XYZ file of C-alpha atoms in Angstrom:
484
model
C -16.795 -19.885 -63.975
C -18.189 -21.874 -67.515
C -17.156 -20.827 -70.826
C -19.363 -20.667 -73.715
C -18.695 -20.811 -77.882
C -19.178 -17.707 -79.305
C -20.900 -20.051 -81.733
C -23.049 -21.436 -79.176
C -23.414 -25.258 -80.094
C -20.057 -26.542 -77.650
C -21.127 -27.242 -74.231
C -19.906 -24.735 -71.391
C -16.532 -26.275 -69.901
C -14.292 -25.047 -67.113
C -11.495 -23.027 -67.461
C -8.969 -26.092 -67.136
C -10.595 -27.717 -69.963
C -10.709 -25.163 -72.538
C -7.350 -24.505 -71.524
C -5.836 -27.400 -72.760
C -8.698 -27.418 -76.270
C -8.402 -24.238 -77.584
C -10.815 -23.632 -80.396
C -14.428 -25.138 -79.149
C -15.537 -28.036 -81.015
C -18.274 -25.833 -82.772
C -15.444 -23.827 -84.573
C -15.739 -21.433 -82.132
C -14.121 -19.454 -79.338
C -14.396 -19.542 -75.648
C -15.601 -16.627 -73.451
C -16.806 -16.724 -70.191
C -20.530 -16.944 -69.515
C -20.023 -13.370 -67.432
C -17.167 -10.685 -67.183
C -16.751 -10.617 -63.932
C -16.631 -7.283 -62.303
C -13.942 -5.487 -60.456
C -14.976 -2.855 -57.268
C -13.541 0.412 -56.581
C -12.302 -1.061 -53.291
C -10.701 -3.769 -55.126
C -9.180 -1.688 -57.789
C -7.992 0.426 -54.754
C -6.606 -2.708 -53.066
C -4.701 -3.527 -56.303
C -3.037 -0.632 -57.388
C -0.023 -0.819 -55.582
C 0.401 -4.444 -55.785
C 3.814 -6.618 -57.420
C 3.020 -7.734 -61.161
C 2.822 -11.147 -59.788
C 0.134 -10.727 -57.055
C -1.864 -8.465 -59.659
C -2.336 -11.280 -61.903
C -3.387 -13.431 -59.383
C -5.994 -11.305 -58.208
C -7.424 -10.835 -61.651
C -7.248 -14.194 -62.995
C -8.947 -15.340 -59.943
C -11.744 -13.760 -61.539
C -11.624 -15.990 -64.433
C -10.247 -19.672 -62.775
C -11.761 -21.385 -59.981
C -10.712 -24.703 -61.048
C -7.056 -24.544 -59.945
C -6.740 -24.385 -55.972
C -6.086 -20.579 -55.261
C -2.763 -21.670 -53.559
C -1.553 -23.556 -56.694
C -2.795 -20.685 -58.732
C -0.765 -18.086 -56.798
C 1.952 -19.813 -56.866
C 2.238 -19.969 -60.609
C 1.456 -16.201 -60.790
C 4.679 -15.575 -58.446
C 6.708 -18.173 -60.541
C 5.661 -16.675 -63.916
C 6.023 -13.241 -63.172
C 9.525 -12.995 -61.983
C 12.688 -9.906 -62.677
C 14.706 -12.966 -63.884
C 12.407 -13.505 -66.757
C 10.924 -10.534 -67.331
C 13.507 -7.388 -66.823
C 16.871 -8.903 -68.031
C 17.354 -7.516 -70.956
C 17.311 -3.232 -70.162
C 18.940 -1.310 -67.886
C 18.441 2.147 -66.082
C 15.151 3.826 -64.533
C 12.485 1.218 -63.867
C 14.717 -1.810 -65.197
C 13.545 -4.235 -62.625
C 9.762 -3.256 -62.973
C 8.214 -6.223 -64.786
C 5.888 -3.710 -66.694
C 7.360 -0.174 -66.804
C 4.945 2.888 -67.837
C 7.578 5.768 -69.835
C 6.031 8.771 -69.930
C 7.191 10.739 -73.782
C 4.591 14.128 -72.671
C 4.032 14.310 -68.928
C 0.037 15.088 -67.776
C 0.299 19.115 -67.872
C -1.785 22.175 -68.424
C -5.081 20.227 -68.421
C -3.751 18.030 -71.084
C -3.478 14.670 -70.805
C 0.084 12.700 -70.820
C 1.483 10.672 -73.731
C 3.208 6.869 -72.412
C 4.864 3.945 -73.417
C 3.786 0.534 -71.750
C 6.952 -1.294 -71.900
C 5.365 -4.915 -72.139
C 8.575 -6.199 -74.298
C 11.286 -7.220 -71.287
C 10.563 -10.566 -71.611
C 12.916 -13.374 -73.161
C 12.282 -13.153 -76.960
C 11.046 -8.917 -76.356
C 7.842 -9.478 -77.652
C 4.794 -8.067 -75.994
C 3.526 -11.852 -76.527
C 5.680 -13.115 -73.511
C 3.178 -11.363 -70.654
C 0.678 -14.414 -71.063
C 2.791 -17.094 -72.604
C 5.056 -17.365 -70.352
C 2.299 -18.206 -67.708
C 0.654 -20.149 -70.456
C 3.625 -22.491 -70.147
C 3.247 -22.980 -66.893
C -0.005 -23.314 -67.331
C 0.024 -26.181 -69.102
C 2.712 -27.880 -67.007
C 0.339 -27.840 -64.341
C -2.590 -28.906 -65.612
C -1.265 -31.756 -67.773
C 0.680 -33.302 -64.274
C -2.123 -33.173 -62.551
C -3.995 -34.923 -65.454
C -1.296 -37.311 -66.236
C -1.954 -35.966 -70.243
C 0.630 -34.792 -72.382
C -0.055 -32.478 -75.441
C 0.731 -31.498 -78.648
C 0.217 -27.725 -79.299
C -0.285 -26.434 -82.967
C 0.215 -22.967 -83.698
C 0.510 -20.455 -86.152
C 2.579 -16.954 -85.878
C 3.557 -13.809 -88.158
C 6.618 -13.189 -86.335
C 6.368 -12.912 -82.409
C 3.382 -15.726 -81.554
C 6.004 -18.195 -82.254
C 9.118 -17.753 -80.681
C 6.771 -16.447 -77.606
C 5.486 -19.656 -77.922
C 8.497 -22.170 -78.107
C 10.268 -20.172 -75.721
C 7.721 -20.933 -72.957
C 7.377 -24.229 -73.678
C 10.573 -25.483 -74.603
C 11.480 -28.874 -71.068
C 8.077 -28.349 -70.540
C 7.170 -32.101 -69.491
C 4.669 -33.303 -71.817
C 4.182 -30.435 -74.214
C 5.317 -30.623 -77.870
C 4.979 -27.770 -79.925
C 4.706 -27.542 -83.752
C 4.822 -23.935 -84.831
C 3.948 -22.463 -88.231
C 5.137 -19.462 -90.054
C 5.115 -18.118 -93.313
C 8.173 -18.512 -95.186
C 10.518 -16.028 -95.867
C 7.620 -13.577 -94.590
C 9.424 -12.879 -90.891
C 12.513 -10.796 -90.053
C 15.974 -12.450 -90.005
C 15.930 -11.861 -85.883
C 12.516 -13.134 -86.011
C 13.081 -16.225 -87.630
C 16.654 -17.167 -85.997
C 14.874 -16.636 -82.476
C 12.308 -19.721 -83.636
C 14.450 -21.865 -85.605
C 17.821 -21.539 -83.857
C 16.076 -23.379 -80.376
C 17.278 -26.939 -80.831
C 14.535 -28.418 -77.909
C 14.039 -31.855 -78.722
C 10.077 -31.144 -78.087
C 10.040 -27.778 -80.537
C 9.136 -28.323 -84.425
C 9.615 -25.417 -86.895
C 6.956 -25.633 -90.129
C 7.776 -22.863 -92.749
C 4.902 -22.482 -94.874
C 5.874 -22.392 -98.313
C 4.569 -19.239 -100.604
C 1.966 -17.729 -98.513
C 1.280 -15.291 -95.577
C 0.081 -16.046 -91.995
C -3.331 -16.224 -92.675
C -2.776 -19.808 -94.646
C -0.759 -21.285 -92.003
C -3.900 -20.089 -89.278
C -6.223 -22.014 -91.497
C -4.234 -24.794 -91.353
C -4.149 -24.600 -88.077
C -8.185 -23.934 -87.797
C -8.587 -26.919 -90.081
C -6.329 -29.250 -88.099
C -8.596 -28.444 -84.730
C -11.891 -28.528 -86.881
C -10.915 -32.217 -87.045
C -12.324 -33.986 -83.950
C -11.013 -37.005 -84.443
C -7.626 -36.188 -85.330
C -7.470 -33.465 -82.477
C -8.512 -36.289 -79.849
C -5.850 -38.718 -81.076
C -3.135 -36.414 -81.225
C -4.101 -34.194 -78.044
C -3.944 -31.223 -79.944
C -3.975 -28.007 -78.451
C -3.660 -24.048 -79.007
C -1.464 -21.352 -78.195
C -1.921 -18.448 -80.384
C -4.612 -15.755 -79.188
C -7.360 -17.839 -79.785
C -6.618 -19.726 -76.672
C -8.969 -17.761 -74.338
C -5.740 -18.250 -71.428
C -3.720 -15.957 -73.242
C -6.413 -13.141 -73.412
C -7.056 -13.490 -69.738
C -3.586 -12.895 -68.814
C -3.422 -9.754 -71.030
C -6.062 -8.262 -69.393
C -3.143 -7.600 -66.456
C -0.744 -5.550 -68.134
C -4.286 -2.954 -68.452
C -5.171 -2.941 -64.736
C -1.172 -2.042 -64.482
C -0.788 0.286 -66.805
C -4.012 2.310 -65.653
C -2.382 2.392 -62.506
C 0.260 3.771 -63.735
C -0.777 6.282 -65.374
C -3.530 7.700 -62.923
C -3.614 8.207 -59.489
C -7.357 7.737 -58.622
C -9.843 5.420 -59.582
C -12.012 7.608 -61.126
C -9.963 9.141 -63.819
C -10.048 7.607 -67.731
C -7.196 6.695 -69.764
C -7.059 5.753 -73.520
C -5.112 2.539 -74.402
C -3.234 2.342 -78.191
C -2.751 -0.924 -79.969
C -1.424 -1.937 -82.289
C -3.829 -4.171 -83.459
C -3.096 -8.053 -86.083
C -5.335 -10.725 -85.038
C -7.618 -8.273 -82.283
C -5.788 -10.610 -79.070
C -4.154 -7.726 -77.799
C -6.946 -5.272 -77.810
C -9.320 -7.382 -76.870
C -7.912 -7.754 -73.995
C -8.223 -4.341 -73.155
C -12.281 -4.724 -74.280
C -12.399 -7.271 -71.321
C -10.675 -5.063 -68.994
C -13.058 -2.134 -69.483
C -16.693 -4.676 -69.439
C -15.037 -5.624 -66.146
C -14.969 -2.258 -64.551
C -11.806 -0.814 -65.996
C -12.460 3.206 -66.227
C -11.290 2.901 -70.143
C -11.939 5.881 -71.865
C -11.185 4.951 -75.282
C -9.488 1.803 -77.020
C -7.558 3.269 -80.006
C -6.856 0.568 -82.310
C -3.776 0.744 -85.122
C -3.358 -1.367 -88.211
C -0.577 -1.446 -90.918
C -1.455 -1.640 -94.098
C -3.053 -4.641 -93.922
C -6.399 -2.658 -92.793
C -9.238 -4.827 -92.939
C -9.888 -3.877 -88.476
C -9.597 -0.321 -89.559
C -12.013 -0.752 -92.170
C -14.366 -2.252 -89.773
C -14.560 0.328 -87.212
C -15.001 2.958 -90.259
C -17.618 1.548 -92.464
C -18.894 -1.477 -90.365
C -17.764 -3.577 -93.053
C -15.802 -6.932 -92.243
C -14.138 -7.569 -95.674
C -11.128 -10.347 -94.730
C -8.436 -10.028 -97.344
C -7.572 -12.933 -100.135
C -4.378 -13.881 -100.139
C -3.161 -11.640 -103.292
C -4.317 -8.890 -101.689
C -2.721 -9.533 -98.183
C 0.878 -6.975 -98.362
C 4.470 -7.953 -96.655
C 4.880 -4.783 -94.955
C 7.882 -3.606 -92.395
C 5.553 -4.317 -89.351
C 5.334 -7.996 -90.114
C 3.319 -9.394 -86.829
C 0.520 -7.407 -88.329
C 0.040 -8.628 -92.149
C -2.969 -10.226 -91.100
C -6.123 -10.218 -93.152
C -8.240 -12.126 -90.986
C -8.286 -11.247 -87.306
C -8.603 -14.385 -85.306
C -9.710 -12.989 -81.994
C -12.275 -10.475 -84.054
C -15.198 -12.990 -83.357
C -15.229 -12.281 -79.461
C -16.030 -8.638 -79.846
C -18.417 -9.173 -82.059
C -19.944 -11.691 -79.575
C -20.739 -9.082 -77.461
C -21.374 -6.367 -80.235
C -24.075 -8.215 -80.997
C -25.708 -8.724 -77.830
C -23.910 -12.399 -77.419
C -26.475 -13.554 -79.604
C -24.482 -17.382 -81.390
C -27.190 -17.385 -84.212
C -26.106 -14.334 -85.138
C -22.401 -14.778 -84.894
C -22.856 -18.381 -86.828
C -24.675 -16.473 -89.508
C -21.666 -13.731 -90.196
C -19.087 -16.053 -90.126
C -20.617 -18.548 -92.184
C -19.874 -16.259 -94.561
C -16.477 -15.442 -93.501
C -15.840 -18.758 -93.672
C -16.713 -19.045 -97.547
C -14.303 -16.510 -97.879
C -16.809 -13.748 -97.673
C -17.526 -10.309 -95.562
C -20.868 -8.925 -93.824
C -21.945 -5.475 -92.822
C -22.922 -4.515 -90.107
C -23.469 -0.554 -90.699
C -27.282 0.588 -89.961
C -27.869 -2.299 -87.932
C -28.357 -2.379 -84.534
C -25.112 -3.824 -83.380
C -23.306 -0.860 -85.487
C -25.105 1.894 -83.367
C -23.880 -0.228 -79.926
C -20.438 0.512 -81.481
C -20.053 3.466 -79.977
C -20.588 2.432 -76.459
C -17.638 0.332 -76.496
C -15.704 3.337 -77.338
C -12.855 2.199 -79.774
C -11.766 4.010 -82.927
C -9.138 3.298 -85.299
C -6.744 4.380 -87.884
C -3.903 2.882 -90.249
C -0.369 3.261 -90.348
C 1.699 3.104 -93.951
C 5.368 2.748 -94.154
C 6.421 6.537 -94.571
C 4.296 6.510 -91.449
C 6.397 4.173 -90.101
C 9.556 5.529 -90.515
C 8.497 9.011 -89.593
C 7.309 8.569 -86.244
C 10.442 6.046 -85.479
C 12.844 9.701 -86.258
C 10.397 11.479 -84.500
C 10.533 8.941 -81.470
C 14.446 9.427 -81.792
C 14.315 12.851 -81.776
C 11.721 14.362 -79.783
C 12.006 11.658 -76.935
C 15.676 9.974 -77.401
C 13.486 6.652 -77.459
C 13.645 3.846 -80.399
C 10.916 2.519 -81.047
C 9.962 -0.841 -83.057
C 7.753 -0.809 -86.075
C 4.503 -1.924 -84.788
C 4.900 0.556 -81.758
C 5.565 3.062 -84.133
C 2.033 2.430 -85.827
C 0.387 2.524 -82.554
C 2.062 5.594 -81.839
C 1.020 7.083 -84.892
C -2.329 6.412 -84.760
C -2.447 7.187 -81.052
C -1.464 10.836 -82.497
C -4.242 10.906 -84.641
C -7.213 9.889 -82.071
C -5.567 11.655 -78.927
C -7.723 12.780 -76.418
C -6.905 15.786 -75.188
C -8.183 15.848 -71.537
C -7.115 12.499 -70.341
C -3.707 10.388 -70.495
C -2.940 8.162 -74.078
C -0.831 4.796 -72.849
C 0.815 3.392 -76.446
C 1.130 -0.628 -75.627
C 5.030 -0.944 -76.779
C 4.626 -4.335 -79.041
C 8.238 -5.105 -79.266
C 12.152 -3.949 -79.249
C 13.547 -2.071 -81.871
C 16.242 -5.341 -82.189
C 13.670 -7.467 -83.646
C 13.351 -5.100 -86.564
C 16.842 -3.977 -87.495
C 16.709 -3.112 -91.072
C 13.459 -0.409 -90.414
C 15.059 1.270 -87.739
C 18.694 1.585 -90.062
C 16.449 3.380 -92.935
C 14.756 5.073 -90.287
C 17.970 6.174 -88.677
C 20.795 5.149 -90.488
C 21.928 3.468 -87.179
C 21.841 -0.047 -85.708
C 19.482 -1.029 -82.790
C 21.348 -2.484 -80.047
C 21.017 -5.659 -79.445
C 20.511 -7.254 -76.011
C 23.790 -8.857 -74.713
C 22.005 -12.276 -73.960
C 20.582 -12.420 -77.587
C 23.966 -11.179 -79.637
C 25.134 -13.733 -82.329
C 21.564 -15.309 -82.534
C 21.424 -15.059 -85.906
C 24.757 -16.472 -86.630
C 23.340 -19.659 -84.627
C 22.380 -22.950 -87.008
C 18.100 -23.304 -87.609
C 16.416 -25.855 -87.565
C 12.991 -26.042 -89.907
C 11.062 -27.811 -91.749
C 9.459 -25.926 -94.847
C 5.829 -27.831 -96.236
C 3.586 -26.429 -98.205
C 0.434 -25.241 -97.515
C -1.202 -28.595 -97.120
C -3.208 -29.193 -93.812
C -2.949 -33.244 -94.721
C 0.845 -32.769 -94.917
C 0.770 -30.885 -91.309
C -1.131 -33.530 -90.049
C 1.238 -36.321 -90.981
C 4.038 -34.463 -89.534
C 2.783 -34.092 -86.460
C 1.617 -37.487 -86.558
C 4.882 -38.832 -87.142
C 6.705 -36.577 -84.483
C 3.612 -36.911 -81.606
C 5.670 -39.453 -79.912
C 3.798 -41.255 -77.303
């Protein structure tokens, strides 16, 4: 398996290698040559298979450069009850990825599901892939006898995903970047609380995520500085961390079916485009999809897309703090991949668009050929506001006796609104309700519980170092804290 730039002027690598580069060299990102394709009799073969030994089947698929033995054995390790199922208790608690039902399949009409995908150890949906990401790396760099230095950039749940699976990681170093003051208190106190000597906090001063990505973008658009430094990627543009959401589809299909010929529809609640893009790979390989239902916030510029063909990304002033913070994104990282394929995996073209991106522009796609092929990848969307918000977190409450977190609740919302009738609508739960503590007490005049393991956390002292939006200034941090 080779990996190609969806900008096509990077040479195809192995997985191994783009693992440890992130963006290609061409400014870029990787995708395999081929989706690989999944048979009935495999999907058959799978369906009652551990988390663990799921993963490893799938990601087979996409690395042949780690031994199959060494790559089992990191599935097993990553995808363990201790990591991933200590923090709930009751039905299902030690399933890695539970499926809730809210409306059981009945009458002809398809069921309505939760995919609990936030059990891991910072309750972000995030944890499924970087947790094995970690690991990952660990290997890989070992074997290499390399260390690394990974940048990043996060809007709330990236980051503490991030640090938390790297944090002892021999020969990792991780330098994570948020906007400042832009998170929520649990959110920032999970990053900046971990006092790792190999984890550095960078609060971006007066901006939103979007700045810190570029930084980020402009940092690996620098070859030489990237060589030196070993820099490398962990946010969704890291093609590793798309491949290992693909799993938590196959699972939750299973779940919710129980043949291989039936469709489901898959809800997400949609920032950068990682997430659900994940499910786009899942259905090219075989995956009976019936629909990909894709929620924004307010923060719309995906919806917009899928409505009018029209790829506007947001400036800055126009870019809104909203109460499902992983999500005020105005340019959607992961976007370029689909439209890869939209447009027949044709670089020239995807060069030409975002060259204009790039310069801070848009393109439109809508009477062109690649905006009639929409509609075979079968994904709608819809936006979510705050009464929204609020509104479907009572609802949740009430109708189910289930709390919900903010982003889940605009995924739930818009799941509502694009429901299909005859077959099953599975809601990918983003994150716990703890995470987001004052929407759920104007929501419900209550307090989410907080996980035992996590009380006090934002009591504990932080540790951060707040810059401005200056990608020289990054780079002479990390310069100075590289070590050797």
């Amino acid at each position: 398996m080779r990996y190609i730039s969806t900008r096509g002027l990077a040479p195809a690598l192995p997985f191994c290698d783009i693992l440890l580069g992130g963006l290609a060299p061409d400014g870029g990102l990787y995708l395999p040559e081929t989706y690989p394709r999944v048979t009935r009799a495999e999907m058959e073969e799978w369906r009652t298979l551990p988390y663990g030994e799921l993963a490893f089947r799938i990601l087979s698929k996409f690395i042949d450069d780690i031994p199959a033995e060494d790559l089992h054995a990191i599935c097993l390790k990553t995808y363990t009850p201790e990591v991933y199922c200590n923090v709930r208790e009751g039905e299902n608690a030690q399933e890695i990825v539970p499926l809730r039902w809210l409306e059981p399949n009945q009458n002809g009409r398809g069921g309505l599901a939760l995919l609990e995908l936030s059990n891991g150890p910072t309750l972000a949906f995030k944890d499924m892939a970087m947790q094995l990401l970690g690991n990952l790396f660990e290997y890989v760099l070992a074997k290499r006898g390399e260390t690394l230095n990974i940048l990043g950039a996060t809007s709330g749940d990236t980051g503490s995903a991030a640090e938390y699976a790297m944090r002892g990681k021999k020969g990792v170093r991780v330098f994570m970047l948020s906007p400042e003051g832009k998170m929520s208190a649990f959110q920032r106190a999970q990053m900046y609380s971990l006092q790792d000597a190999n984890i550095f906090n960078i609060a971006i001063r007066g901006g939103m995520f979007d700045e810190a990505q570029d930084i980020v973008k402009a940092v690996s658009n620098d070859a030489e500085f990237k060589a030196k430094y070993k820099i490398g990627a962990v946010n969704s543009i890291n093609w590793a961390r798309v491949a290992a959401q693909v799993v938590y589809y196959f699972k939750g299909y299973f779940a919710a079916t129980e043949r291989n010929d039936q469709r489901v529809a898959f809800a997400v609640p949609s920032g950068n485009f990682g997430n659900i893009c994940a499910g786009h790979i899942a259905r090219q390989m075989g995956l009976p999809i019936g629909k990909l239902i894709l929620a924004t916030n307010e923060n719309d510029v995906l919806d917009e897309f899928f409505r009018t063909g029209v790829y506007r990304p947001r400036r800055l002033d126009e870019t809104v703090v909203t109460s499902s913070p992983s999500m005020d994104i105005s340019k959607a990282s992961n976007f370029e991949r689909f439209v890869f394929d939209l447009v027949g995996r044709d670089p020239a073209m995807v060069r030409e668009l975002w060259a204009e991106v790039d310069k801070g522009g848009s393109f439109d796609l809508k009477g062109t050929e690649p905006w009639y092929a929409l509609a075979d990848y079968r994904m709608v969307s819809g936006s979510s506001r705050h009464p929204d918000r609020l509104a479907t977190i009572r609802d949740a409450w009430k109708r189910y006796n289930v709390l919900i977190d903010t982003h889940t609740a605009d995924g739930l919302k818009v799941a509502r609104d694009h429901r299909a009738v005859e077959i099953p609508t599975v809601v990918l739960e983003t994150a716990q309700a703890a995470k987001f503590a004052d929407t759920i007490r104007e929501a419900l005049n209550r307090d989410p519980d907080i996980p035992a393991k996590l009380a006090g956390l934002e009591l504990l002292p932080q540790r951060v170092q707040s810059m401005d939006p200056d990608a020289a200034a990054v780079k002479a941090y990390i310069a100075a804290n590289a070590g050797a």
